[in-house]
Amino acid sequence: MPGDPGRKLNMPTLVIVGAQWGDEAKGKLVDALATDAELVVRYAGGNNAGHTVIVGDREFKFQLIPSGILHERTVSVLASGMVICPKSLLEELCRTKKLQPNIGTLRISSAAHVVFPYHLKLDALEEEARGANRIGTTSRGIGPAYQDKVARIGIRMGEFVDPKRFPERLKEVLVVKNRLLQLLGGEPLAYEELLAEFSAYAAQIRPYVTDTDIIVQEAVYGGNRVLFEGAQGTFLDLDHGTYPFVTSSHPLSGGACLGTGIGPRAIENVIGVCKAYTTRVGSGPFPTEQDNETGEWIRRHGKEFGTVTGRSRRCGWLDAVVLRQSARINSLSGWAVTRLDILSVFDEVQIGTRYLLDGAPIDHMPTDLEVFGRCVPVFETLPGWKDADLRGCRTLADLPPNARAYLDFIEAQTGVPVAMVSVGPDRAETIMIRPDLVWG
Ligand code: IMP
């Protein structure tokens, strides 16, 4: 074992976490930073995530695989905190290789859980049963797969790719799942067909499956640059998000420890990716939402439609209350502010700085959803940078003064410095302000 976990740590490790409700354009940043990383590790979620990475005239769409896969010398890890749909994984690999034949190394944790068709069916049936209280899931079977993990009946990658154990495990679990499907008004699944289809996937996935904890630990304690890629966003976290309108995993920076097998002292920096405005997909409170022409402008100009589901995203102004909570809960070192260019359509921009709860001012997010739902934002208005073309900006000084003032306002409201700014979808359209807050 290289290194000594007991010594004083000072490691080039970085977590990239979504600071809002997901879709903060993390993929592009991870891709840009992966150039410097030996290892890129995804620690939570499954193919409910969707990242688009544009490299020149090629557009890559990732759901499971870290975008680090585009860098040949980088090892990409799907760690134990994930739930993985084999079919989706193989399709993604095939799609990526078509656009770029030489990709990096892929490793999949034998402890990650496998998503099966009964999880997808149950996701749909459970949503239907919730009626008006539906969560608005991505229908990818994510919740039911994590339910199996917690219930200790899930099938893990190690068992899945073992032809001796998989048939037995599937038989045992399918009995329970078929009863459940029928109870909820669904059709049972045929064992033989499922076994044949999934055994074929398992054979293709087998070469990638291994003990990834040790790979990550050796890289971290060996002093290598390791990038932990968060999926979804802070307020979709099962414990700290706007429950029950959350996902079933831990997208928070802390999830990088639990979902990969390292301890908290092994994380050096945490970058919170926040959009210059706010979006949310699915149900749940969203105080700064603009269900009006402003929101429509943001949606249209920012093409705010889900990468995974195609659903239109709810849009609104930036919420500094949300960002302050995000900064604390993730112990952020710095912000990466994305999509600043999208706000160039406005004469003035607004930021929610606190809430009024039943008329009384508060400056934190209440944990109770019903109470949070009653919060009314108090906005501050800042001058905009209408019609300025930000996409050519490569340094902070290139940005219009009002755009710089907007970033200063974020820093002042949250106490966290802005480390990076993204001004367009291309890799190159990124401004690095504080490299010391990124890799240390
Ligand atoms: P699930 O993760 O499919 O169970 O969906 C639970 C909630 O999380 C829903 O509101 C989804 O819209 C939301 N969600 C899940 N993944 C993402 C994501 O990658 N971006 C944004 N929202 C997401």
XYZ file of C-alpha atoms and ligand atoms in Angstrom:
463
model
C 0.000 0.000 0.000
C 1.722 3.219 -1.066
C 1.550 6.190 1.268
C 0.479 6.220 4.879
C -3.158 7.112 5.576
C -2.188 8.161 9.122
C 0.126 10.969 8.073
C -0.872 14.606 7.655
C -2.634 14.664 4.330
C -2.228 17.206 1.587
C -3.529 15.534 -1.506
C -4.408 16.694 -4.978
C -7.958 15.406 -4.636
C -10.979 17.306 -5.830
C -14.721 16.784 -5.589
C -16.960 18.443 -8.164
C -20.441 18.699 -6.757
C -23.691 20.102 -8.143
C -24.599 22.953 -5.798
C -28.306 23.283 -6.666
C -30.886 20.791 -7.987
C -28.724 19.155 -10.654
C -28.060 20.049 -14.294
C -25.452 22.648 -13.345
C -23.282 21.752 -16.365
C -20.836 19.748 -14.261
C -19.944 17.442 -17.150
C -18.140 20.117 -19.079
C -16.064 21.143 -16.057
C -15.233 17.575 -15.137
C -14.128 17.020 -18.701
C -11.919 20.129 -18.641
C -10.370 19.180 -15.277
C -10.003 15.506 -16.167
C -7.144 16.516 -18.459
C -5.055 16.912 -15.291
C -6.413 13.885 -13.406
C -5.032 10.366 -13.186
C -8.337 9.035 -11.929
C -11.919 10.269 -12.369
C -14.398 8.594 -10.047
C -18.190 8.724 -10.101
C -19.577 8.030 -6.674
C -23.397 8.143 -6.740
C -26.512 7.769 -8.856
C -26.925 6.013 -12.162
C -28.212 6.830 -15.613
C -30.594 9.393 -14.164
C -27.662 11.777 -14.707
C -26.868 13.257 -18.083
C -23.790 15.188 -19.145
C -23.120 16.677 -22.525
C -19.527 17.354 -23.483
C -18.698 19.212 -26.662
C -15.256 18.798 -28.136
C -14.908 20.690 -31.415
C -17.691 19.407 -33.659
C -18.296 16.234 -31.627
C -21.021 16.043 -29.001
C -20.691 13.337 -26.361
C -23.617 12.391 -24.151
C -22.744 10.636 -20.911
C -25.075 9.151 -18.352
C -23.014 6.641 -16.397
C -19.432 6.923 -17.538
C -17.348 9.818 -16.236
C -16.430 12.195 -19.031
C -12.799 11.512 -18.045
C -13.119 8.525 -20.397
C -12.296 10.903 -23.266
C -8.750 11.225 -21.949
C -6.721 8.186 -22.950
C -4.374 8.147 -19.981
C -7.148 8.654 -17.417
C -8.734 5.805 -15.482
C -12.497 6.267 -15.057
C -14.149 4.510 -12.153
C -17.814 3.728 -11.536
C -17.618 3.323 -7.784
C -19.587 1.348 -5.212
C -22.106 4.123 -4.487
C -23.583 3.803 -7.961
C -26.479 1.839 -9.426
C -25.737 0.712 -12.973
C -28.041 -0.279 -15.807
C -25.959 -2.734 -17.903
C -27.779 -2.087 -21.164
C -27.413 1.649 -20.846
C -23.728 1.265 -19.941
C -22.967 -0.858 -22.997
C -24.857 1.495 -25.306
C -22.963 4.441 -23.881
C -19.608 2.716 -24.355
C -20.483 1.847 -27.932
C -21.683 5.397 -28.689
C -18.553 6.930 -27.205
C -16.181 4.596 -29.043
C -17.896 5.395 -32.348
C -17.072 9.070 -31.901
C -13.645 8.461 -30.365
C -12.133 4.976 -30.807
C -9.296 5.512 -28.321
C -10.798 6.031 -24.903
C -9.389 5.841 -21.376
C -9.554 2.818 -19.054
C -12.875 1.968 -17.400
C -13.195 0.206 -14.030
C -16.473 -0.767 -12.355
C -16.839 -1.557 -8.668
C -17.903 -5.106 -7.859
C -19.956 -3.526 -5.044
C -22.014 -1.238 -7.305
C -25.617 -2.356 -7.674
C -27.205 -3.480 -10.937
C -30.424 -1.938 -12.271
C -32.821 -4.489 -13.781
C -36.031 -4.052 -15.819
C -38.147 -4.733 -12.712
C -36.642 -1.599 -11.159
C -37.776 0.472 -14.133
C -41.247 -1.025 -14.029
C -41.530 -0.456 -10.289
C -40.339 3.147 -10.694
C -43.243 3.795 -13.088
C -45.812 1.908 -10.990
C -44.745 3.593 -7.742
C -44.976 7.013 -9.381
C -48.435 6.170 -10.676
C -49.509 5.064 -7.203
C -48.326 8.372 -5.720
C -50.872 10.222 -7.851
C -50.740 13.970 -7.268
C -47.706 13.519 -4.970
C -45.535 12.047 -7.683
C -41.834 12.872 -7.414
C -41.304 13.270 -11.134
C -38.468 10.730 -11.279
C -36.402 10.129 -14.397
C -38.065 6.656 -14.721
C -34.685 4.944 -14.788
C -35.397 2.608 -11.861
C -32.982 4.476 -9.611
C -35.176 4.625 -6.494
C -36.215 0.942 -6.634
C -32.581 -0.133 -7.187
C -31.442 1.777 -4.092
C -34.441 0.374 -2.183
C -33.087 -3.119 -2.904
C -29.655 -2.073 -1.726
C -31.051 -0.854 1.596
C -33.308 -3.917 1.876
C -30.164 -6.029 1.334
C -31.553 -7.990 -1.599
C -29.870 -6.039 -4.410
C -27.659 -7.799 -6.939
C -24.168 -6.334 -7.007
C -21.825 -6.190 -9.988
C -19.544 -8.910 -8.570
C -22.439 -11.390 -8.421
C -23.881 -10.211 -11.712
C -20.739 -11.004 -13.709
C -20.264 -14.377 -11.991
C -22.078 -16.974 -14.159
C -22.241 -19.369 -11.190
C -23.954 -16.993 -8.772
C -26.062 -14.764 -11.040
C -28.772 -17.295 -12.079
C -29.504 -18.183 -8.434
C -29.549 -14.595 -7.222
C -31.836 -13.491 -10.061
C -34.245 -16.359 -9.390
C -34.395 -15.524 -5.681
C -34.974 -11.797 -6.202
C -37.375 -12.130 -9.126
C -39.846 -14.116 -7.022
C -40.184 -11.143 -4.677
C -40.154 -8.539 -7.443
C -42.800 -10.295 -9.525
C -45.130 -10.402 -6.531
C -44.585 -6.711 -6.008
C -45.123 -5.904 -9.682
C -48.425 -7.753 -9.678
C -49.510 -6.107 -6.448
C -49.053 -2.727 -8.092
C -50.967 -3.806 -11.192
C -47.974 -4.649 -13.407
C -47.001 -7.734 -15.408
C -44.478 -10.231 -13.992
C -41.182 -10.759 -15.818
C -40.111 -14.111 -17.288
C -37.028 -15.507 -15.552
C -35.479 -17.352 -18.512
C -35.684 -14.373 -20.864
C -34.298 -11.986 -18.291
C -31.484 -14.371 -17.446
C -30.515 -14.831 -21.096
C -30.553 -11.120 -21.877
C -28.659 -10.071 -18.776
C -26.126 -12.920 -18.912
C -25.142 -11.608 -22.339
C -24.634 -8.114 -20.896
C -22.700 -9.554 -17.960
C -20.255 -11.286 -20.290
C -19.442 -7.961 -21.957
C -19.155 -6.051 -18.693
C -17.102 -8.677 -16.806
C -13.662 -7.412 -17.930
C -14.313 -4.015 -16.345
C -15.501 -5.232 -12.938
C -13.021 -5.226 -10.082
C -12.356 -3.999 -6.515
C -12.258 -0.291 -7.156
C -11.836 0.773 -3.506
C -8.190 -0.242 -3.634
C -7.655 1.490 -6.989
C -9.034 4.745 -5.586
C -7.188 4.402 -2.275
C -3.848 3.676 -3.944
C -4.283 6.653 -6.243
C -5.290 8.980 -3.398
C -2.663 7.892 -0.876
C -0.072 7.685 -3.604
C -0.455 11.425 -4.163
C -2.067 11.230 -7.600
C -4.625 13.689 -8.892
C -8.040 12.181 -8.281
C -11.242 13.834 -9.369
C -14.527 12.768 -7.761
C -17.424 13.525 -10.058
C -20.754 14.227 -8.395
C -24.015 13.560 -10.195
C -27.380 15.276 -9.659
C -27.189 18.105 -7.137
C -26.977 18.959 -3.454
C -30.698 19.461 -2.898
C -31.549 16.134 -4.494
C -29.616 14.432 -1.671
C -31.631 11.788 0.153
C -30.849 13.188 3.611
C -30.187 16.860 2.997
C -32.277 17.628 -0.055
C -35.890 18.702 -0.363
C -37.244 15.298 0.736
C -39.264 13.508 -0.633
C -38.556 15.337 -3.915
C -35.026 13.977 -4.043
C -33.086 11.168 -5.623
C -32.234 8.035 -3.632
C -28.484 8.552 -3.274
C -26.002 11.053 -1.848
C -24.827 13.555 -4.440
C -23.245 15.752 -1.698
C -19.464 16.028 -1.451
C -19.650 13.695 1.570
C -21.035 11.031 -0.776
C -17.589 10.911 -2.384
C -16.279 9.193 0.764
C -19.118 6.734 1.297
C -19.499 5.952 -2.368
C -15.845 5.180 -3.086
C -14.111 3.962 0.068
C -11.981 6.870 1.253
C -12.186 8.961 4.427
C -13.046 12.689 4.751
C -9.415 13.737 5.380
C -8.517 12.441 1.928
C -10.480 15.213 0.235
C -8.534 18.396 -0.347
C -10.816 20.658 -2.380
C -14.495 20.799 -3.208
C -15.795 22.864 -6.097
C -19.516 23.610 -6.077
C -20.898 24.005 -9.548
C -23.721 26.512 -9.673
C -25.572 27.827 -12.634
C -25.771 31.622 -12.849
C -29.511 31.077 -12.395
C -31.508 28.155 -10.948
C -33.295 25.219 -12.559
C -35.101 22.210 -11.236
C -36.670 19.136 -12.882
C -39.575 17.336 -11.285
C -41.690 18.375 -8.321
C -40.796 20.189 -5.092
C -40.425 23.737 -3.740
C -38.305 26.255 -5.649
C -38.663 29.739 -4.094
C -36.948 31.796 -6.814
C -38.810 30.032 -9.658
C -40.062 32.364 -12.362
C -43.148 30.717 -13.740
C -43.529 33.616 -16.169
C -41.902 35.275 -19.154
C -38.531 35.582 -17.395
C -38.459 31.847 -16.720
C -39.492 31.230 -20.305
C -36.627 33.413 -21.573
C -34.115 31.483 -19.489
C -35.543 28.140 -20.633
C -35.523 29.098 -24.296
C -32.189 30.871 -24.341
C -30.506 28.297 -22.089
C -32.167 25.304 -23.849
C -33.246 24.093 -20.441
C -34.605 20.695 -21.358
C -33.478 17.479 -19.627
C -30.612 15.531 -21.242
C -32.100 12.270 -19.952
C -35.861 12.793 -20.121
C -36.243 15.740 -22.496
C -38.588 17.340 -19.925
C -38.571 21.110 -19.777
C -36.813 22.381 -16.654
C -38.365 24.832 -14.240
C -36.320 28.049 -14.332
C -35.740 30.953 -11.959
C -33.237 33.442 -10.560
C -30.199 32.524 -8.523
C -30.950 31.807 -4.864
C -28.177 32.879 -2.467
C -29.934 31.185 0.473
C -29.638 27.876 -1.361
C -26.009 28.609 -2.232
C -25.095 29.431 1.376
C -26.544 26.126 2.551
C -24.752 24.353 -0.289
C -21.432 25.989 0.658
C -21.716 24.763 4.246
C -23.074 21.303 3.596
C -20.428 20.523 0.978
C -17.600 22.457 2.707
C -16.897 24.214 -0.562
C -13.468 25.593 -1.404
C -14.773 27.546 -4.377
C -17.560 28.043 -6.879
C -17.605 27.195 -10.543
C -20.287 29.487 -11.937
C -21.675 28.131 -15.187
C -23.854 29.479 -17.993
C -23.135 33.116 -17.185
C -23.518 33.817 -20.927
C -27.209 32.817 -20.798
C -28.075 35.832 -18.633
C -26.854 38.197 -21.379
C -30.473 38.559 -22.524
C -31.515 40.661 -19.515
C -31.291 44.392 -18.755
C -31.297 43.566 -15.061
C -30.710 40.363 -13.134
C -32.047 39.340 -9.751
C -30.695 37.236 -6.889
C -32.755 35.961 -3.976
C -30.816 36.889 -0.832
C -33.174 35.803 1.957
C -36.720 34.559 2.483
C -39.824 35.823 4.165
C -41.470 33.070 6.169
C -44.995 34.094 7.075
C -43.765 37.690 6.785
C -40.659 37.247 8.979
C -37.199 37.374 7.359
C -35.010 34.251 7.510
C -31.717 33.592 5.778
C -31.494 29.807 5.827
C -33.392 26.969 4.140
C -35.900 25.333 6.491
C -35.551 21.541 6.588
C -39.288 20.888 6.729
C -40.625 20.853 3.205
C -43.974 22.367 4.081
C -42.231 25.283 5.828
C -39.752 25.677 2.960
C -42.693 25.758 0.555
C -44.062 28.806 2.386
C -40.833 30.794 1.937
C -41.103 33.826 -0.325
C -37.812 35.130 -1.732
C -36.518 38.652 -1.211
C -34.676 39.746 -4.346
C -31.864 42.182 -4.972
C -31.667 43.611 -8.465
C -28.328 44.077 -10.206
C -27.578 45.713 -13.545
C -27.245 43.202 -16.364
C -24.768 42.862 -19.236
C -27.342 42.717 -22.007
C -26.101 41.716 -25.456
C -22.491 41.308 -24.303
C -20.899 38.282 -25.959
C -19.292 36.426 -23.086
C -18.303 33.359 -25.060
C -15.058 34.926 -26.217
C -13.981 35.866 -22.671
C -10.984 33.903 -21.396
C -9.963 35.912 -18.343
C -11.853 37.656 -15.563
C -10.779 40.996 -17.006
C -12.450 40.127 -20.339
C -15.886 39.947 -18.647
C -18.118 43.050 -18.695
C -17.950 44.961 -15.376
C -21.573 44.100 -14.499
C -20.915 40.393 -14.990
C -17.882 40.703 -12.693
C -20.041 42.534 -10.163
C -22.514 39.626 -10.306
C -19.722 37.197 -9.410
C -18.556 39.512 -6.605
C -22.116 39.535 -5.274
C -22.165 35.719 -5.171
C -18.881 35.716 -3.252
C -20.137 38.344 -0.790
C -23.414 36.481 -0.215
C -21.821 33.095 0.349
C -18.313 33.786 1.668
C -16.935 31.363 -0.936
C -14.653 32.586 -3.737
C -15.448 32.040 -7.400
C -12.744 29.729 -8.721
C -13.988 29.161 -12.262
C -16.530 30.579 -14.678
C -18.028 28.873 -17.686
C -19.153 31.113 -20.543
C -20.154 28.557 -23.190
C -20.526 24.837 -23.827
C -17.094 24.224 -25.370
C -14.121 22.995 -23.329
C -12.251 26.182 -24.197
C -15.039 28.479 -22.996
C -13.883 28.352 -19.401
C -12.228 31.011 -17.245
C -9.910 29.718 -14.538
C -9.645 32.326 -11.791
C -8.243 30.448 -8.799
C -6.354 27.297 -9.819
C -5.125 27.005 -6.218
C -8.716 26.243 -5.118
C -9.049 23.480 -7.661
C -6.053 21.164 -7.394
C -4.479 22.843 -4.360
P -34.729 9.761 -9.735
O -33.302 10.053 -9.432
O -34.956 9.296 -11.141
O -35.367 8.856 -8.708
O -35.561 11.152 -9.638
C -35.764 11.811 -8.395
C -35.725 13.322 -8.578
O -34.406 13.725 -8.901
C -36.595 13.857 -9.705
O -37.090 15.133 -9.348
C -35.641 13.994 -10.873
O -36.059 14.954 -11.819
C -34.402 14.448 -10.135
N -33.156 14.102 -10.835
C -32.540 12.905 -10.870
N -31.403 12.971 -11.579
C -31.269 14.235 -11.960
C -30.263 14.935 -12.693
O -29.234 14.389 -13.109
N -30.488 16.261 -12.890
C -31.588 16.896 -12.399
N -32.540 16.286 -11.719
C -32.393 14.975 -11.492
